[in-house]
CSV table of C-alpha atoms in Angstrom, one decimal:
chain,number,residue,atom,x,y,z
A,1,UNK,CA,36.7,38.7,-6.2
A,2,UNK,CA,34.9,40.2,-3.1
A,3,UNK,CA,32.9,42.7,-5.2
A,4,UNK,CA,31.8,39.6,-7.4
A,5,UNK,CA,30.4,37.9,-4.5
A,6,UNK,CA,28.8,41.1,-2.9
A,7,UNK,CA,27.2,41.7,-6.5
A,8,UNK,CA,25.9,37.9,-6.4
A,9,UNK,CA,24.4,38.3,-3.1
A,10,UNK,CA,22.6,41.5,-3.9
A,11,UNK,CA,21.1,39.8,-6.8
A,12,UNK,CA,19.9,36.9,-4.6
A,13,UNK,CA,18.5,39.2,-2.4
A,14,UNK,CA,16.5,41.3,-4.8
A,15,UNK,CA,15.3,38.0,-6.8
A,16,UNK,CA,14.1,37.2,-3.6
A,17,UNK,CA,11.9,40.0,-2.8
A,18,UNK,CA,11.3,41.4,-6.2
A,19,UNK,CA,12.7,45.0,-6.9
A,20,UNK,CA,12.7,45.8,-2.9
A,21,UNK,CA,15.6,45.3,-1.2
A,22,UNK,CA,15.1,42.7,2.0
A,23,UNK,CA,15.4,45.4,4.1
A,24,UNK,CA,12.7,47.8,3.3
A,25,UNK,CA,10.2,45.3,3.7
A,26,UNK,CA,10.9,45.1,7.5
A,27,UNK,CA,8.1,47.2,9.3
A,28,UNK,CA,8.6,50.8,10.2
A,29,UNK,CA,7.4,51.6,13.8
A,30,UNK,CA,7.9,55.3,13.6
A,31,UNK,CA,4.4,56.4,12.6
A,32,UNK,CA,2.5,53.8,14.8
A,33,UNK,CA,4.8,55.0,18.0
A,34,UNK,CA,3.4,58.4,17.4
A,35,UNK,CA,0.2,57.7,16.9
A,36,UNK,CA,-0.2,55.3,19.4
A,37,UNK,CA,2.0,56.9,22.4
A,38,UNK,CA,-1.2,59.6,23.5
A,39,UNK,CA,-3.2,56.6,24.5
A,40,UNK,CA,-0.9,55.3,26.6
A,41,UNK,CA,-0.3,56.0,30.3
A,42,UNK,CA,2.1,55.6,33.4
A,43,UNK,CA,0.3,54.2,36.4
A,44,UNK,CA,2.3,55.5,39.8
A,45,UNK,CA,1.4,53.9,42.9
A,46,UNK,CA,1.7,55.0,46.2
A,47,UNK,CA,1.0,52.2,48.9
A,48,UNK,CA,-1.5,52.5,51.9
A,49,UNK,CA,0.0,54.0,55.0
A,50,UNK,CA,1.7,50.8,57.0
A,51,UNK,CA,1.8,48.4,54.0
A,52,UNK,CA,4.7,47.0,51.8
A,53,UNK,CA,5.1,48.8,48.7
A,54,UNK,CA,3.4,47.0,45.7
A,55,UNK,CA,5.7,46.2,43.2
A,56,UNK,CA,8.9,48.1,43.9
A,57,UNK,CA,11.0,45.0,45.0
A,58,UNK,CA,14.2,45.1,43.0
A,59,UNK,CA,13.2,48.5,41.3
A,60,UNK,CA,15.8,50.8,43.4
A,61,UNK,CA,18.3,48.0,43.5
A,62,UNK,CA,18.3,48.0,39.6
A,63,UNK,CA,18.8,51.9,39.7
A,64,UNK,CA,21.5,51.6,41.5
A,65,UNK,CA,23.5,49.2,39.6
A,66,UNK,CA,22.7,51.4,36.4
A,67,UNK,CA,23.5,54.7,37.8
A,68,UNK,CA,26.2,53.4,40.3
A,69,UNK,CA,28.6,56.5,39.3
A,70,UNK,CA,25.7,58.8,41.0
A,71,UNK,CA,25.2,60.7,38.3
A,72,UNK,CA,21.4,60.3,38.5
A,73,UNK,CA,19.0,60.7,41.3
A,74,UNK,CA,17.5,57.6,43.3
A,75,UNK,CA,13.7,56.4,41.7
A,76,UNK,CA,10.7,57.1,43.5
A,77,UNK,CA,9.9,54.8,45.8
A,78,UNK,CA,6.1,54.3,44.2
A,79,UNK,CA,5.4,51.6,42.1
A,80,UNK,CA,5.2,52.2,38.5
A,81,UNK,CA,3.4,50.4,35.8
A,82,UNK,CA,1.6,51.1,32.8
A,83,UNK,CA,-1.8,51.4,31.3
A,84,UNK,CA,-4.4,52.9,28.1
A,85,UNK,CA,-7.0,54.9,27.9
A,86,UNK,CA,-10.1,52.8,26.6
A,87,UNK,CA,-12.9,55.8,26.6
A,88,UNK,CA,-12.9,59.2,26.0
A,89,UNK,CA,-14.1,60.2,29.1
A,90,UNK,CA,-11.2,59.0,31.1
A,91,UNK,CA,-11.6,55.4,31.8
A,92,UNK,CA,-8.2,53.3,31.5
A,93,UNK,CA,-7.2,49.7,31.8
A,94,UNK,CA,-4.0,48.4,33.4
A,95,UNK,CA,-2.9,45.1,35.3
A,96,UNK,CA,-4.5,44.1,38.9
A,97,UNK,CA,-1.4,43.7,40.5
A,98,UNK,CA,0.2,47.0,39.5
A,99,UNK,CA,-2.3,48.9,41.7
A,100,UNK,CA,-3.2,46.1,44.1
A,101,UNK,CA,-2.8,47.7,47.7
A,102,UNK,CA,-2.8,51.1,46.4
A,103,UNK,CA,-3.5,54.2,48.9
A,104,UNK,CA,-3.4,56.4,45.9
A,105,UNK,CA,-2.6,56.0,42.5
A,106,UNK,CA,-1.9,58.7,40.0
A,107,UNK,CA,-1.9,58.7,35.9
A,108,UNK,CA,0.2,60.4,33.9
A,109,UNK,CA,-0.5,61.3,30.3
A,110,UNK,CA,1.7,61.2,27.4
A,111,UNK,CA,1.2,65.2,27.6
A,112,UNK,CA,2.5,65.3,31.2
A,113,UNK,CA,-0.8,66.2,32.7
A,114,UNK,CA,-1.4,64.3,36.1
A,115,UNK,CA,-4.6,63.0,37.5
A,116,UNK,CA,-5.5,60.9,40.6
A,117,UNK,CA,-7.3,57.8,39.5
A,118,UNK,CA,-10.3,56.4,41.1
A,119,UNK,CA,-10.4,52.2,41.2
A,120,UNK,CA,-13.5,51.0,39.3
A,121,UNK,CA,-12.9,47.5,39.7
A,122,UNK,CA,-10.3,44.8,39.4
A,123,UNK,CA,-10.7,40.9,38.7
A,124,UNK,CA,-8.2,38.4,40.3
A,125,UNK,CA,-8.8,36.0,37.4
A,126,UNK,CA,-7.7,38.0,34.8
A,127,UNK,CA,-5.5,40.2,36.7
A,128,UNK,CA,-7.1,43.4,35.4
A,129,UNK,CA,-8.0,46.3,36.6
A,130,UNK,CA,-10.3,49.2,35.4
A,131,UNK,CA,-9.3,53.1,36.6
A,132,UNK,CA,-11.4,56.3,36.2
A,133,UNK,CA,-9.4,59.7,35.9
A,134,UNK,CA,-11.8,63.4,35.9
A,135,UNK,CA,-10.6,64.1,32.3
A,136,UNK,CA,-12.8,64.4,28.9
A,137,UNK,CA,-11.7,64.3,25.1
A,138,UNK,CA,-8.8,61.8,25.5
A,139,UNK,CA,-7.5,59.6,22.8
A,140,UNK,CA,-8.4,56.0,23.2
A,141,UNK,CA,-7.2,53.0,21.5
A,142,UNK,CA,-8.0,51.4,18.7
A,143,UNK,CA,-9.4,47.7,19.8
A,144,UNK,CA,-8.4,44.8,17.3
A,145,UNK,CA,-8.9,41.4,16.8
A,146,UNK,CA,-6.7,39.1,18.5
A,147,UNK,CA,-8.2,36.1,16.7
A,148,UNK,CA,-7.0,37.8,13.5
A,149,UNK,CA,-3.1,37.8,14.3
A,150,UNK,CA,-1.1,35.0,13.4
A,151,UNK,CA,1.9,33.8,14.7
A,152,UNK,CA,5.3,35.3,13.4
A,153,UNK,CA,3.0,38.7,13.1
A,154,UNK,CA,5.1,41.7,14.0
A,155,UNK,CA,3.6,43.5,17.1
A,156,UNK,CA,4.7,46.6,19.3
A,157,UNK,CA,4.5,47.4,23.0
A,158,UNK,CA,4.4,50.6,24.7
A,159,UNK,CA,4.9,51.3,28.6
A,160,UNK,CA,7.0,52.3,31.3
A,161,UNK,CA,9.9,49.6,31.9
A,162,UNK,CA,11.7,50.7,35.3
A,163,UNK,CA,9.9,53.6,35.1
A,164,UNK,CA,11.1,54.9,31.6
A,165,UNK,CA,7.7,56.1,30.2
A,166,UNK,CA,6.6,55.9,26.9
A,167,UNK,CA,9.5,53.2,26.0
A,168,UNK,CA,8.7,51.2,22.5
A,169,UNK,CA,9.7,47.8,22.2
A,170,UNK,CA,8.9,45.4,19.2
A,171,UNK,CA,8.9,42.0,18.5
A,172,UNK,CA,6.9,38.8,16.7
A,173,UNK,CA,4.0,36.6,18.0
A,174,UNK,CA,5.7,33.6,19.0
A,175,UNK,CA,2.3,31.7,19.9
A,176,UNK,CA,-1.1,31.7,20.9
A,177,UNK,CA,-3.8,30.4,23.3
A,178,UNK,CA,-0.7,29.5,25.6
A,179,UNK,CA,-2.2,28.3,29.1
A,180,UNK,CA,-0.1,29.5,32.5
A,181,UNK,CA,-0.3,28.0,35.8
A,182,UNK,CA,-3.1,30.2,37.9
A,183,UNK,CA,-4.4,32.0,34.9
A,184,UNK,CA,-6.6,29.0,33.5
A,185,UNK,CA,-9.2,31.5,32.2
A,186,UNK,CA,-6.7,33.8,30.0
A,187,UNK,CA,-5.6,32.1,26.8
A,188,UNK,CA,-2.2,34.4,26.6
A,189,UNK,CA,-0.7,35.6,23.7
A,190,UNK,CA,3.0,34.6,23.6
A,191,UNK,CA,5.7,37.0,22.2
A,192,UNK,CA,9.2,37.8,22.1
A,193,UNK,CA,8.7,41.7,22.8
A,194,UNK,CA,10.7,43.1,25.1
A,195,UNK,CA,8.8,43.3,28.6
A,196,UNK,CA,10.3,44.3,31.9
A,197,UNK,CA,8.9,45.6,35.3
A,198,UNK,CA,7.0,48.9,34.5
A,199,UNK,CA,5.7,47.1,31.4
A,200,UNK,CA,3.1,45.2,32.9
A,201,UNK,CA,-0.7,46.7,32.0
A,202,UNK,CA,1.0,48.3,28.9
A,203,UNK,CA,-1.0,47.9,25.5
A,204,UNK,CA,0.3,45.3,22.3
A,205,UNK,CA,0.1,47.1,19.3
A,206,UNK,CA,-0.3,45.1,15.7
A,207,UNK,CA,0.8,47.3,12.8
A,208,UNK,CA,-2.6,48.8,12.1
A,209,UNK,CA,-2.0,50.6,15.3
A,210,UNK,CA,-4.9,48.6,17.1
A,211,UNK,CA,-4.4,46.8,20.6
A,212,UNK,CA,-4.4,43.2,20.3
A,213,UNK,CA,-3.4,42.6,24.2
A,214,UNK,CA,-2.4,43.8,27.1
A,215,UNK,CA,0.7,43.2,28.7
A,216,UNK,CA,0.8,40.9,31.4
A,217,UNK,CA,3.9,38.5,32.2
A,218,UNK,CA,7.2,37.7,31.5
A,219,UNK,CA,8.6,33.7,32.0
A,220,UNK,CA,12.4,34.3,33.6
A,221,UNK,CA,14.8,33.1,35.4
A,222,UNK,CA,16.9,36.3,36.3
A,223,UNK,CA,13.8,38.4,36.9
A,224,UNK,CA,14.3,40.4,33.5
A,225,UNK,CA,13.4,39.9,29.9
A,226,UNK,CA,14.7,36.7,28.6
A,227,UNK,CA,12.7,36.7,25.1
A,228,UNK,CA,9.2,35.2,26.4
A,229,UNK,CA,6.4,37.7,27.3
A,230,UNK,CA,2.9,36.9,27.7
A,231,UNK,CA,-0.1,39.2,26.8
A,232,UNK,CA,-3.9,39.1,27.6
A,233,UNK,CA,-5.9,38.9,24.8
A,234,UNK,CA,-7.9,42.2,24.1
A,235,UNK,CA,-11.0,40.9,23.7
A,236,UNK,CA,-10.9,38.8,26.8
A,237,UNK,CA,-9.9,42.2,28.5
A,238,UNK,CA,-12.7,44.3,27.1
A,239,UNK,CA,-15.0,41.7,28.3
A,240,UNK,CA,-13.6,41.7,32.2
A,241,UNK,CA,-13.4,45.7,31.6
A,242,UNK,CA,-17.3,45.9,30.3
A,243,UNK,CA,-18.1,43.9,33.3
A,244,UNK,CA,-16.6,46.0,35.9
A,245,UNK,CA,-17.8,49.1,34.9
A,246,UNK,CA,-21.3,47.9,34.7
A,247,UNK,CA,-21.4,45.7,37.9
A,248,UNK,CA,-18.4,46.1,39.5
A,249,UNK,CA,-17.7,42.1,39.0
A,250,UNK,CA,-17.2,39.7,36.6
A,251,UNK,CA,-19.4,36.7,36.3
A,252,UNK,CA,-17.9,33.6,34.0
A,253,UNK,CA,-19.7,30.6,32.8
A,254,UNK,CA,-19.1,27.5,35.1
A,255,UNK,CA,-19.3,23.8,34.2
A,256,UNK,CA,-18.2,22.2,37.2
A,257,UNK,CA,-15.6,19.3,35.7
A,258,UNK,CA,-12.3,18.5,36.8
A,259,UNK,CA,-10.1,18.2,33.4
A,260,UNK,CA,-6.8,16.6,32.3
A,261,UNK,CA,-4.8,16.7,29.1
A,262,UNK,CA,-5.2,13.6,27.0
A,263,UNK,CA,-1.4,12.0,26.6
A,264,UNK,CA,-1.0,9.4,24.1
A,265,UNK,CA,-1.3,6.4,26.0
A,266,UNK,CA,-4.5,7.6,27.5
A,267,UNK,CA,-5.6,8.5,23.6
A,268,UNK,CA,-4.8,4.8,22.7
A,269,UNK,CA,-6.9,3.4,26.2
A,270,UNK,CA,-9.9,5.3,24.5
A,271,UNK,CA,-9.5,4.1,21.2
A,272,UNK,CA,-8.7,8.0,19.9
A,273,UNK,CA,-6.5,8.3,16.7
A,274,UNK,CA,-4.6,11.2,18.6
A,275,UNK,CA,-4.4,12.7,21.9
A,276,UNK,CA,-6.8,15.7,22.0
A,277,UNK,CA,-9.8,17.1,23.8
A,278,UNK,CA,-10.0,17.5,27.6
A,279,UNK,CA,-10.2,14.6,29.8
A,280,UNK,CA,-13.2,14.7,32.7
A,281,UNK,CA,-11.6,13.4,35.7
A,282,UNK,CA,-14.2,14.4,38.1
A,283,UNK,CA,-17.5,16.2,37.7
A,284,UNK,CA,-18.4,17.8,40.7
A,285,UNK,CA,-21.5,17.2,42.5
A,286,UNK,CA,-24.5,19.7,42.2
A,287,UNK,CA,-22.5,21.2,38.9
A,288,UNK,CA,-24.0,22.3,35.7
A,289,UNK,CA,-22.2,19.0,34.3
A,290,UNK,CA,-23.7,16.8,36.7
A,291,UNK,CA,-27.1,18.0,35.7
A,292,UNK,CA,-26.4,17.4,31.9
A,293,UNK,CA,-25.2,14.3,32.5
A,294,UNK,CA,-21.2,14.2,32.3
A,295,UNK,CA,-19.5,11.1,33.1
A,296,UNK,CA,-15.5,10.5,34.8
A,297,UNK,CA,-14.0,9.2,31.4
A,298,UNK,CA,-15.8,11.6,29.0
A,299,UNK,CA,-13.4,13.5,26.7
A,300,UNK,CA,-15.0,16.8,25.5
A,301,UNK,CA,-13.9,17.2,22.0
A,302,UNK,CA,-15.9,20.6,21.4
A,303,UNK,CA,-17.6,23.1,23.2
A,304,UNK,CA,-20.4,25.3,21.7
A,305,UNK,CA,-18.9,25.1,18.6
A,306,UNK,CA,-15.4,25.4,19.4
A,307,UNK,CA,-12.9,22.5,18.8
A,308,UNK,CA,-11.1,21.8,22.3
A,309,UNK,CA,-7.7,20.4,20.8
A,310,UNK,CA,-6.3,20.3,24.4
A,311,UNK,CA,-7.4,20.6,28.4
A,312,UNK,CA,-5.8,24.3,28.6
A,313,UNK,CA,-8.2,25.4,25.8
A,314,UNK,CA,-11.5,24.5,27.8
A,315,UNK,CA,-11.6,26.8,30.9
A,316,UNK,CA,-11.2,30.2,28.7
A,317,UNK,CA,-13.9,29.2,26.4
A,318,UNK,CA,-16.4,28.2,29.4
A,319,UNK,CA,-15.5,31.3,31.4
A,320,UNK,CA,-15.9,33.5,28.6
A,321,UNK,CA,-19.6,32.4,28.3
A,322,UNK,CA,-22.3,34.1,29.9
A,323,UNK,CA,-24.0,32.2,33.1
A,324,UNK,CA,-27.1,30.6,32.4
A,325,UNK,CA,-26.4,30.2,28.7
A,326,UNK,CA,-27.4,26.7,27.1
A,327,UNK,CA,-24.1,25.1,25.1
A,328,UNK,CA,-23.9,22.1,23.2
A,329,UNK,CA,-20.8,20.3,24.0
A,330,UNK,CA,-19.3,17.1,22.2
A,331,UNK,CA,-17.6,14.5,24.1
A,332,UNK,CA,-16.1,11.1,23.1
A,333,UNK,CA,-17.6,8.2,25.4
A,334,UNK,CA,-17.2,4.5,25.5
A,335,UNK,CA,-15.6,5.0,22.0
A,336,UNK,CA,-18.7,7.2,20.4
A,337,UNK,CA,-18.9,11.0,19.9
A,338,UNK,CA,-22.2,11.9,21.7
A,339,UNK,CA,-23.6,15.5,22.3
A,340,UNK,CA,-24.6,17.1,25.4
A,341,UNK,CA,-27.0,20.3,25.8
A,342,UNK,CA,-25.9,22.0,29.1
A,343,UNK,CA,-27.0,25.1,30.9
A,344,UNK,CA,-24.0,26.7,32.4
A,345,UNK,CA,-23.7,28.1,36.1
A,346,UNK,CA,-21.7,30.9,37.2
A,347,UNK,CA,-18.3,30.0,38.7
A,348,UNK,CA,-18.3,30.2,42.1
A,349,UNK,CA,-15.6,32.5,43.8
A,350,UNK,CA,-14.2,29.3,45.4
A,351,UNK,CA,-14.5,25.6,44.0
A,352,UNK,CA,-16.5,23.4,45.4
A,353,UNK,CA,-15.2,20.6,47.9
A,354,UNK,CA,-15.2,17.0,46.9
A,355,UNK,CA,-18.1,14.7,48.2
A,356,UNK,CA,-19.9,11.7,47.7
A,357,UNK,CA,-21.4,8.8,49.6
A,358,UNK,CA,-21.0,5.1,50.8
A,359,UNK,CA,-19.0,2.0,50.3
A,360,UNK,CA,-16.9,-0.7,52.6
A,361,UNK,CA,-13.5,-2.9,52.0
A,362,UNK,CA,-10.2,-3.3,53.3
A,363,UNK,CA,-8.6,-6.1,52.0
A,364,UNK,CA,-5.2,-6.2,50.7
A,365,UNK,CA,-4.4,-7.2,47.3
A,366,UNK,CA,-1.2,-7.0,44.9
A,367,UNK,CA,-2.1,-6.5,41.3
A,368,UNK,CA,0.6,-5.6,38.5
A,369,UNK,CA,3.3,-4.8,41.1
A,370,UNK,CA,0.7,-2.9,43.4
A,371,UNK,CA,0.0,-3.5,47.0
A,372,UNK,CA,-3.4,-2.4,47.0
A,373,UNK,CA,-6.3,-2.2,50.3
A,374,UNK,CA,-9.4,-0.9,50.7
A,375,UNK,CA,-10.2,2.8,52.4
A,376,UNK,CA,-10.8,2.7,56.0
A,377,UNK,CA,-13.8,4.8,57.5
A,378,UNK,CA,-11.8,7.4,58.7
A,379,UNK,CA,-9.9,8.1,55.4
A,380,UNK,CA,-13.1,7.9,53.5
A,381,UNK,CA,-14.0,11.0,56.3
A,382,UNK,CA,-10.9,12.7,55.5
A,383,UNK,CA,-10.7,12.7,51.7
A,384,UNK,CA,-14.5,13.1,51.2
A,385,UNK,CA,-14.2,9.7,49.2
A,386,UNK,CA,-17.5,8.1,50.9
A,387,UNK,CA,-17.9,5.8,48.1
A,388,UNK,CA,-14.8,4.1,48.4
A,389,UNK,CA,-11.8,3.6,46.2
A,390,UNK,CA,-8.6,1.5,46.5
A,391,UNK,CA,-5.5,2.5,48.2
A,392,UNK,CA,-2.1,2.1,46.8
A,393,UNK,CA,-0.1,1.2,50.1
A,394,UNK,CA,3.4,0.4,47.8
A,395,UNK,CA,4.6,0.0,44.0
A,396,UNK,CA,6.9,-2.7,42.9
A,397,UNK,CA,8.5,-2.3,39.5
A,398,UNK,CA,5.8,-3.2,37.1
A,399,UNK,CA,3.2,-1.9,34.8
A,400,UNK,CA,1.5,0.4,38.0
A,401,UNK,CA,5.0,1.9,38.3
A,402,UNK,CA,5.4,2.7,34.6
A,403,UNK,CA,2.0,4.2,34.8
A,404,UNK,CA,3.0,6.6,37.4
A,405,UNK,CA,1.0,5.2,40.6
A,406,UNK,CA,2.8,6.3,43.8
A,407,UNK,CA,1.9,5.3,47.2
A,408,UNK,CA,-1.1,6.9,48.7
A,409,UNK,CA,-2.8,7.3,45.4
A,410,UNK,CA,-6.5,6.0,45.7
A,411,UNK,CA,-7.7,4.2,42.5
A,412,UNK,CA,-11.6,5.3,42.0
A,413,UNK,CA,-12.1,3.9,38.4
A,414,UNK,CA,-11.1,2.0,35.5
A,415,UNK,CA,-11.8,3.0,32.3
A,416,UNK,CA,-16.0,4.4,33.2
A,417,UNK,CA,-16.4,2.0,35.8
A,418,UNK,CA,-16.2,2.8,39.2
A,419,UNK,CA,-14.1,1.0,41.8
A,420,UNK,CA,-14.9,0.5,45.4
A,421,UNK,CA,-12.9,-2.4,46.4
A,422,UNK,CA,-9.4,-4.2,45.7
A,423,UNK,CA,-11.3,-7.5,44.5
A,424,UNK,CA,-13.1,-5.7,41.9
A,425,UNK,CA,-10.2,-3.9,40.5
A,426,UNK,CA,-8.1,-7.3,40.2
A,427,UNK,CA,-11.2,-9.2,38.7
A,428,UNK,CA,-11.7,-6.2,36.2
A,429,UNK,CA,-8.1,-6.2,35.3
A,430,UNK,CA,-7.8,-9.9,35.3
A,431,UNK,CA,-9.9,-10.1,32.3
A,432,UNK,CA,-8.4,-6.6,30.4
A,433,UNK,CA,-5.9,-6.6,27.9
A,434,UNK,CA,-4.2,-3.4,26.3
A,435,UNK,CA,-4.0,0.1,28.0
A,436,UNK,CA,-6.6,1.0,30.4
A,437,UNK,CA,-7.3,4.5,32.0
A,438,UNK,CA,-7.3,4.6,35.8
A,439,UNK,CA,-9.0,7.2,37.4
A,440,UNK,CA,-6.7,7.9,40.3
A,441,UNK,CA,-7.2,10.5,43.9
A,442,UNK,CA,-4.1,12.2,44.6
A,443,UNK,CA,-3.5,14.8,47.1
A,444,UNK,CA,-6.8,16.3,46.7
A,445,UNK,CA,-7.1,15.9,42.9
A,446,UNK,CA,-8.2,13.8,40.4
A,447,UNK,CA,-6.3,12.5,37.5
A,448,UNK,CA,-6.1,9.6,34.7
A,449,UNK,CA,-3.1,7.3,34.2
A,450,UNK,CA,-2.5,5.3,31.3
A,451,UNK,CA,-2.1,1.6,32.8
A,452,UNK,CA,-0.6,-1.5,30.4
A,453,UNK,CA,-2.3,-4.4,31.4
A,454,UNK,CA,0.0,-6.4,28.7
A,455,UNK,CA,-1.4,-8.8,26.2
């Protein structure tokens, strides 16, 4: 009987895979690893005199636990990272956080040759850095196309986790176009490839031996790999590298809007079939968006011919567009799709401050479970909301609480209309039915909340 079961299982496997066993269809990374390894380097960083050692926290403790029998020597106190050769004449790409604060950067090639590297340039927004060593006839990586990379595709990483040079790990692409906190200009590739401290800056290869990403971050509650890692798409990285080599800095396109996601309730309030696009919560004064005629409450649906399925998809599109370029933007405004032509500016190093002009009211009102009042002159100056607004003093149970309003919020708009005082807000709400969008100022940022007025 066991032989019969085994025969049936084998027949099912063969039937599902033609005449080839399932195991034979799994990728073999041996040739790829041999081909790719000469292009991958180890990055060792000695800190500047008197500074904290970059990247070394937890490194020696990990080794102490692993070699607790004392059979191996302690690791170097220098920080460890990875990188890869992008040109025959010695240019190398790595992660900025690997070399930040470095006194000396040492590169070790796969053939054990060592070089002291020059830091050509670094970019904080993408966490990338370009190095240069005095070497020729190096073996640069082949550059692939991240756009052709499918979710579920096999990928391989080579790096120096915990200082173990030329370590190979493999997995699949889990997702694309991931947006992470504080990294809004990078549409990350998510994988389940094992990435640990020391892998940062190393390459992510497809099965054709082409680099499709640079390993940058992991998501972990323990500090070690837990199945979720992120890579910067190589097209983004190479654009940054080119600008750093040519100009020593990176120029990014700037639209000048604050955006948020469109949730189902907001989509309903705007008459949309489904949540999509990036909702403009604020147009910054003096920005390209203001000059082009963007308004609070516009929903950006497409940018430069590319659909914008979520708010997270917009910043990478804008940032990767050269300053000065004219771009067609599709927006939803008052239920109608409109086209706006905008000439992008250059992203400032620091975001523009809030600012506007005039308005006055300090009457109290109770609306939909909310206790409201106008802003005082002092509050307008402190917040920069000189056009006025309605302060939420207290929130009782009701539609306001359900919408997510909090004491201290300032209501700036109702739908596409600017609200300057509590009486106006009360009058407008009294004549409305269904779900409406409230533009709210909260802790220096603007967002929309969906308020169900009933009816």
